[in-house]
Tab-separated table of C-alpha atoms and ligand atoms in Angstrom:
chain	number	residue	atom	x	y	z
A	1	UNK	CA	6.830	9.956	25.588
A	2	UNK	CA	9.645	9.062	23.219
A	3	UNK	CA	8.952	7.332	19.916
A	4	UNK	CA	11.428	4.857	18.420
A	5	UNK	CA	10.915	3.987	14.756
A	6	UNK	CA	12.519	0.579	14.255
A	7	UNK	CA	13.210	0.181	10.542
A	8	UNK	CA	13.298	-3.320	9.129
A	9	UNK	CA	15.876	-3.594	6.312
A	10	UNK	CA	14.892	-1.495	3.303
A	11	UNK	CA	12.727	0.838	5.408
A	12	UNK	CA	15.502	3.022	6.842
A	13	UNK	CA	14.748	6.048	4.634
A	14	UNK	CA	11.026	5.867	5.456
A	15	UNK	CA	11.785	5.669	9.204
A	16	UNK	CA	14.248	8.585	8.973
A	17	UNK	CA	11.713	10.796	7.159
A	18	UNK	CA	9.022	9.873	9.695
A	19	UNK	CA	11.319	10.597	12.648
A	20	UNK	CA	12.063	14.028	11.180
A	21	UNK	CA	8.362	14.754	10.611
A	22	UNK	CA	7.454	13.615	14.131
A	23	UNK	CA	10.332	15.624	15.631
A	24	UNK	CA	9.121	18.687	13.693
A	25	UNK	CA	5.693	18.108	15.271
A	26	UNK	CA	7.289	18.287	18.737
A	27	UNK	CA	7.866	14.601	19.556
A	28	UNK	CA	11.092	13.027	20.804
A	29	UNK	CA	11.286	10.671	17.838
A	30	UNK	CA	14.298	8.639	16.695
A	31	UNK	CA	14.820	6.138	13.933
A	32	UNK	CA	16.952	3.048	14.427
A	33	UNK	CA	17.517	-0.139	12.509
A	34	UNK	CA	16.744	-3.827	12.919
A	35	UNK	CA	19.422	-6.051	11.435
A	36	UNK	CA	18.806	-9.450	9.863
A	37	UNK	CA	21.438	-12.157	9.592
A	38	UNK	CA	20.563	-14.856	7.068
A	39	UNK	CA	22.029	-18.255	7.888
A	40	UNK	CA	23.215	-20.554	5.101
A	41	UNK	CA	20.266	-22.885	5.769
A	42	UNK	CA	17.728	-20.100	5.128
A	43	UNK	CA	16.843	-19.204	8.730
A	44	UNK	CA	17.058	-15.596	9.880
A	45	UNK	CA	18.181	-13.866	13.066
A	46	UNK	CA	16.974	-10.371	13.911
A	47	UNK	CA	18.821	-7.916	16.145
A	48	UNK	CA	16.933	-4.857	17.378
A	49	UNK	CA	18.387	-1.684	18.871
A	50	UNK	CA	18.177	-2.740	22.527
A	51	UNK	CA	18.905	0.806	23.720
A	52	UNK	CA	15.605	1.964	22.222
A	53	UNK	CA	13.432	-0.758	23.821
A	54	UNK	CA	12.036	0.313	27.191
A	55	UNK	CA	8.749	1.090	28.881
A	56	UNK	CA	9.128	4.850	28.354
A	57	UNK	CA	9.465	4.560	24.576
A	58	UNK	CA	6.695	3.812	22.066
A	59	UNK	CA	8.066	1.176	19.702
A	60	UNK	CA	6.939	1.484	16.080
A	61	UNK	CA	8.250	-1.140	13.693
A	62	UNK	CA	8.397	0.254	10.147
A	63	UNK	CA	8.114	-2.385	7.447
A	64	UNK	CA	6.392	-2.200	4.105
A	65	UNK	CA	5.208	-5.697	3.285
A	66	UNK	CA	5.617	-6.264	-0.422
A	67	UNK	CA	7.227	-9.699	-0.939
A	68	UNK	CA	5.758	-10.531	2.471
A	69	UNK	CA	6.731	-14.146	2.971
A	70	UNK	CA	10.451	-13.421	3.415
A	71	UNK	CA	9.768	-10.359	5.552
A	72	UNK	CA	7.221	-11.762	7.950
A	73	UNK	CA	9.294	-14.137	10.115
A	74	UNK	CA	11.938	-11.419	10.797
A	75	UNK	CA	9.118	-8.949	11.506
A	76	UNK	CA	7.637	-11.226	14.151
A	77	UNK	CA	11.091	-11.744	15.703
A	78	UNK	CA	11.517	-7.962	15.932
A	79	UNK	CA	8.196	-7.411	17.645
A	80	UNK	CA	8.683	-10.258	20.147
A	81	UNK	CA	12.215	-9.100	20.965
A	82	UNK	CA	11.225	-5.458	21.515
A	83	UNK	CA	8.560	-6.649	23.934
A	84	UNK	CA	10.955	-8.987	25.774
A	85	UNK	CA	13.400	-6.094	26.147
A	86	UNK	CA	10.802	-3.923	27.844
A	87	UNK	CA	8.705	-2.130	25.210
A	88	UNK	CA	5.250	-1.605	26.672
A	89	UNK	CA	3.555	-1.389	23.262
A	90	UNK	CA	4.786	-2.365	19.830
A	91	UNK	CA	2.966	-0.961	16.809
A	92	UNK	CA	3.421	-1.780	13.143
A	93	UNK	CA	3.525	0.813	10.398
A	94	UNK	CA	3.208	-1.138	7.153
A	95	UNK	CA	2.785	1.345	4.271
A	96	UNK	CA	1.779	-1.611	2.074
A	97	UNK	CA	-0.306	-4.345	3.715
A	98	UNK	CA	-0.253	-7.632	1.784
A	99	UNK	CA	-2.640	-10.535	1.331
A	100	UNK	CA	-5.777	-8.392	1.359
A	101	UNK	CA	-6.874	-9.490	-2.131
A	102	UNK	CA	-7.426	-13.129	-1.090
A	103	UNK	CA	-10.445	-12.141	0.978
A	104	UNK	CA	-12.627	-15.155	0.180
A	105	UNK	CA	-12.360	-18.853	-0.683
A	106	UNK	CA	-12.653	-18.774	-4.458
A	107	UNK	CA	-12.173	-22.543	-4.872
A	108	UNK	CA	-12.653	-25.462	-2.468
A	109	UNK	CA	-9.775	-25.853	-0.036
A	110	UNK	CA	-8.209	-22.446	-0.668
A	111	UNK	CA	-6.886	-20.437	2.276
A	112	UNK	CA	-8.456	-17.065	2.984
A	113	UNK	CA	-5.001	-15.630	3.441
A	114	UNK	CA	-6.264	-12.155	4.366
A	115	UNK	CA	-7.698	-13.661	7.552
A	116	UNK	CA	-4.711	-15.896	8.277
A	117	UNK	CA	-2.263	-13.017	7.891
A	118	UNK	CA	-4.422	-10.684	9.979
A	119	UNK	CA	-4.486	-13.184	12.835
A	120	UNK	CA	-0.713	-13.538	12.686
A	121	UNK	CA	-0.046	-9.790	12.866
A	122	UNK	CA	-2.755	-9.273	15.494
A	123	UNK	CA	-1.021	-11.811	17.734
A	124	UNK	CA	2.289	-9.941	17.556
A	125	UNK	CA	1.495	-6.223	17.467
A	126	UNK	CA	-0.557	-3.833	19.572
A	127	UNK	CA	-1.725	-1.727	16.646
A	128	UNK	CA	-1.439	-1.485	12.887
A	129	UNK	CA	-1.284	1.513	10.598
A	130	UNK	CA	-1.312	1.152	6.833
A	131	UNK	CA	-2.192	3.026	3.648
A	132	UNK	CA	-5.074	2.052	1.352
A	133	UNK	CA	-5.287	-1.678	2.044
A	134	UNK	CA	-7.269	-3.567	-0.614
A	135	UNK	CA	-10.626	-3.541	1.170
A	136	UNK	CA	-13.259	-5.256	-0.938
A	137	UNK	CA	-15.276	-8.159	0.472
A	138	UNK	CA	-13.611	-7.336	3.806
A	139	UNK	CA	-15.076	-3.865	4.255
A	140	UNK	CA	-12.774	-2.649	7.007
A	141	UNK	CA	-9.657	-3.868	8.792
A	142	UNK	CA	-11.581	-4.351	12.045
A	143	UNK	CA	-13.367	-7.335	10.470
A	144	UNK	CA	-10.145	-9.337	10.420
A	145	UNK	CA	-7.645	-7.534	12.683
A	146	UNK	CA	-8.116	-8.029	16.417
A	147	UNK	CA	-5.993	-4.960	17.263
A	148	UNK	CA	-6.637	-1.254	16.578
A	149	UNK	CA	-5.974	-1.037	12.836
A	150	UNK	CA	-6.236	2.140	10.806
A	151	UNK	CA	-6.236	2.570	7.031
A	152	UNK	CA	-4.938	5.927	5.835
A	153	UNK	CA	-6.126	7.248	2.466
A	154	UNK	CA	-3.641	8.508	-0.101
A	155	UNK	CA	-6.478	9.868	-2.283
A	156	UNK	CA	-5.841	13.542	-1.370
A	157	UNK	CA	-2.161	13.160	-2.289
A	158	UNK	CA	-2.960	11.422	-5.590
A	159	UNK	CA	-5.532	14.106	-6.426
A	160	UNK	CA	-3.047	16.846	-5.601
A	161	UNK	CA	-0.429	15.255	-7.894
A	162	UNK	CA	-2.962	14.976	-10.722
A	163	UNK	CA	-4.022	18.611	-10.218
A	164	UNK	CA	-0.405	19.748	-10.552
A	165	UNK	CA	0.565	17.511	-13.469
A	166	UNK	CA	-2.405	16.750	-15.736
A	167	UNK	CA	-4.594	19.134	-17.728
A	168	UNK	CA	-8.313	18.267	-17.984
A	169	UNK	CA	-8.034	14.815	-16.369
A	170	UNK	CA	-10.668	12.123	-16.861
A	171	UNK	CA	-10.188	9.724	-13.935
A	172	UNK	CA	-10.663	6.086	-14.924
A	173	UNK	CA	-10.840	3.164	-12.518
A	174	UNK	CA	-9.862	0.061	-14.497
A	175	UNK	CA	-12.240	-2.323	-12.692
A	176	UNK	CA	-15.153	-2.370	-10.269
A	177	UNK	CA	-12.863	-2.854	-7.267
A	178	UNK	CA	-10.991	0.343	-8.093
A	179	UNK	CA	-14.166	2.461	-7.861
A	180	UNK	CA	-13.479	3.466	-4.251
A	181	UNK	CA	-10.038	4.876	-5.116
A	182	UNK	CA	-10.969	6.372	-8.497
A	183	UNK	CA	-14.059	8.102	-7.119
A	184	UNK	CA	-12.271	9.482	-4.052
A	185	UNK	CA	-9.466	10.862	-6.234
A	186	UNK	CA	-11.878	12.292	-8.834
A	187	UNK	CA	-13.912	14.062	-6.180
A	188	UNK	CA	-10.837	15.740	-4.735
A	189	UNK	CA	-9.412	16.543	-8.168
A	190	UNK	CA	-12.799	17.922	-9.229
A	191	UNK	CA	-12.650	15.735	-12.331
A	192	UNK	CA	-15.122	13.406	-14.074
A	193	UNK	CA	-14.791	9.696	-13.325
A	194	UNK	CA	-15.482	6.445	-15.156
A	195	UNK	CA	-15.188	2.915	-13.784
A	196	UNK	CA	-14.485	0.107	-16.257
A	197	UNK	CA	-15.390	-3.560	-16.092
A	198	UNK	CA	-12.641	-6.201	-15.981
A	199	UNK	CA	-12.603	-9.899	-16.801
A	200	UNK	CA	-9.725	-11.738	-15.135
A	201	UNK	CA	-8.654	-14.800	-17.094
A	202	UNK	CA	-5.581	-15.696	-14.994
A	203	UNK	CA	-2.755	-14.180	-12.899
A	204	UNK	CA	-1.279	-12.512	-15.971
A	205	UNK	CA	-4.311	-12.303	-18.260
A	206	UNK	CA	-7.028	-9.688	-17.886
A	207	UNK	CA	-9.242	-7.755	-20.244
A	208	UNK	CA	-10.918	-4.488	-19.364
A	209	UNK	CA	-13.967	-3.318	-21.264
A	210	UNK	CA	-13.884	0.287	-22.439
A	211	UNK	CA	-17.130	2.229	-22.964
A	212	UNK	CA	-17.614	5.004	-25.528
A	213	UNK	CA	-15.570	8.009	-24.405
A	214	UNK	CA	-17.137	10.523	-26.806
A	215	UNK	CA	-18.571	12.519	-23.896
A	216	UNK	CA	-15.037	13.508	-22.779
A	217	UNK	CA	-13.230	14.900	-25.818
A	218	UNK	CA	-9.919	16.617	-25.051
A	219	UNK	CA	-9.621	15.011	-21.637
A	220	UNK	CA	-6.454	13.208	-20.579
A	221	UNK	CA	-7.267	9.720	-19.270
A	222	UNK	CA	-5.767	9.117	-15.830
A	223	UNK	CA	-5.988	5.484	-14.766
A	224	UNK	CA	-6.215	5.241	-10.970
A	225	UNK	CA	-5.864	1.974	-9.059
A	226	UNK	CA	-4.706	0.887	-5.619
A	227	UNK	CA	-2.113	-1.655	-6.770
A	228	UNK	CA	0.049	-2.269	-9.800
A	229	UNK	CA	1.093	-5.896	-9.434
A	230	UNK	CA	1.811	-7.538	-12.801
A	231	UNK	CA	0.560	-4.334	-14.420
A	232	UNK	CA	-1.784	-6.343	-16.678
A	233	UNK	CA	-4.934	-4.549	-15.511
A	234	UNK	CA	-3.559	-1.137	-16.387
A	235	UNK	CA	-1.859	-2.496	-19.509
A	236	UNK	CA	-5.155	-3.729	-20.933
A	237	UNK	CA	-6.739	-0.338	-20.159
A	238	UNK	CA	-3.835	1.609	-21.698
A	239	UNK	CA	-3.921	-0.515	-24.863
A	240	UNK	CA	-7.628	-0.013	-25.324
A	241	UNK	CA	-7.467	3.715	-24.674
A	242	UNK	CA	-4.727	4.058	-27.294
A	243	UNK	CA	-6.795	1.990	-29.739
A	244	UNK	CA	-9.779	4.261	-29.072
A	245	UNK	CA	-7.614	7.241	-30.062
A	246	UNK	CA	-7.569	9.092	-26.723
A	247	UNK	CA	-4.616	11.244	-25.698
A	248	UNK	CA	-1.851	9.158	-24.100
A	249	UNK	CA	-2.967	8.109	-20.617
A	250	UNK	CA	-1.250	8.617	-17.275
A	251	UNK	CA	-1.217	5.793	-14.674
A	252	UNK	CA	-1.424	6.649	-10.972
A	253	UNK	CA	-1.500	4.006	-8.249
A	254	UNK	CA	-0.992	3.891	-4.507
A	255	UNK	CA	1.187	0.778	-4.330
A	256	UNK	CA	3.684	-0.052	-7.071
A	257	UNK	CA	4.448	-3.728	-6.518
A	258	UNK	CA	5.444	-3.734	-10.192
A	259	UNK	CA	6.354	-7.389	-10.652
A	260	UNK	CA	8.476	-8.349	-13.656
A	261	UNK	CA	8.322	-5.895	-16.523
A	262	UNK	CA	5.148	-4.103	-15.382
A	263	UNK	CA	6.603	-0.592	-15.644
A	264	UNK	CA	8.371	-0.831	-19.027
A	265	UNK	CA	5.323	-2.608	-20.502
A	266	UNK	CA	3.001	0.221	-19.495
A	267	UNK	CA	5.329	2.842	-20.940
A	268	UNK	CA	5.832	0.808	-24.129
A	269	UNK	CA	2.054	0.482	-24.522
A	270	UNK	CA	1.709	4.265	-24.539
A	271	UNK	CA	1.310	5.491	-20.949
A	272	UNK	CA	3.134	8.807	-20.664
A	273	UNK	CA	3.858	8.408	-16.957
A	274	UNK	CA	3.401	5.765	-14.287
A	275	UNK	CA	3.388	7.307	-10.817
A	276	UNK	CA	3.027	5.551	-7.456
A	277	UNK	CA	3.547	6.561	-3.841
A	278	UNK	CA	6.708	5.674	-1.946
A	279	UNK	CA	4.908	2.912	0.013
A	280	UNK	CA	7.279	0.658	-1.925
A	281	UNK	CA	10.668	1.964	-3.000
A	282	UNK	CA	11.303	2.228	-6.730
A	283	UNK	CA	12.781	4.710	-9.144
A	284	UNK	CA	11.214	7.921	-10.353
A	285	UNK	CA	9.720	10.693	-8.265
A	286	UNK	CA	7.089	9.083	-6.086
A	287	UNK	CA	4.196	10.693	-4.289
A	288	UNK	CA	5.460	11.100	-0.735
A	289	UNK	CA	3.438	9.541	2.102
A	290	UNK	CA	5.579	10.880	4.964
A	291	UNK	CA	3.261	13.585	6.303
A	292	UNK	CA	0.176	11.350	5.961
A	293	UNK	CA	1.893	8.544	7.894
A	294	UNK	CA	3.371	10.881	10.519
A	295	UNK	CA	-0.122	12.234	11.240
A	296	UNK	CA	-1.364	8.639	11.363
A	297	UNK	CA	1.289	7.582	13.894
A	298	UNK	CA	0.422	10.534	16.133
A	299	UNK	CA	-3.296	9.830	16.064
A	300	UNK	CA	-2.754	6.093	16.600
A	301	UNK	CA	-0.517	6.721	19.624
A	302	UNK	CA	-3.029	9.205	21.035
A	303	UNK	CA	-5.915	6.767	20.584
A	304	UNK	CA	-4.403	3.495	21.830
B	1	R5P	C1	-7.461	-5.731	-7.839
B	1	R5P	O1	-8.624	-5.619	-8.127
B	1	R5P	C2	-6.585	-4.524	-7.671
B	1	R5P	O2	-7.356	-3.375	-7.462
B	1	R5P	C3	-5.668	-4.297	-8.847
B	1	R5P	O3	-6.441	-3.942	-9.979
B	1	R5P	C4	-4.891	-5.522	-9.173
B	1	R5P	O4	-4.310	-6.044	-8.021
B	1	R5P	C5	-3.823	-5.200	-10.192
B	1	R5P	O5	-3.165	-6.381	-10.506
B	1	R5P	P1	-2.321	-6.510	-11.819
B	1	R5P	O6	-1.397	-5.327	-11.881
B	1	R5P	O7	-1.578	-7.808	-11.650
B	1	R5P	O8	-3.259	-6.549	-12.966
């Protein structure tokens, strides 16, 4: 069975790396691109590689879904078109899966967008593979996705990076929701772990509460979270750690959405490094998800 990795714009390098990893594992894998034409009135028109859409080829659309609203309509066009052109199955590899944080109605009339978005993708794809979605009140993807949906964990890769780059790390999750990531990373890095408490006052205003750190003298604080969005959660933690007189902290996250000036603010506040995976492209030397995702694609194709 051949595998075609259809890269939505911006995902070409990810699809190329995956095709190479899958080819090295013995698969006939190719990457190709989906083009988007944007009309002056704001509509979009997607063109897929028709030569790669047939019943003998597994179609995998590769699209990380930061800034999801603009990406979603083209994504659905791609999936529908691949199917119309003969693809038997169309899967979605979304290294970053959006909308998972709105997993409840926090005020009357609010949408539970995690459910709405899950229904939309479930209607258009045969399976979904992603990395560390923000699972909180929704405990697993199967609660909201009606298709086979697998969440890969980047914790081993984060732990490996910390082991190579930080002496005597003290892993710190900046809020209760980060406990699952911080604890998984700490266990693999064989390091102590602390989980802080956070009060969110608004989209851009949070305060984390730092306990006494006297039990960990000479440890380097490593803040671990799943997402850096505005960066305010980690910023509050970095500021308080610096005020408490700890060594300069390191920030490690799976998904660097990094809106606005998130990155420079963290560095200016005293973080020595801010490291994310390449689920979302940005500068620096990211933690590479290719082998994790290539293994995930193989197991998803074997299981579905
Ligand atoms: C939510 O609990 C997540 O785990 C992150 O802590 C949050 O999304 C980070 O957002 P921000 O960078 O805007 O503070």
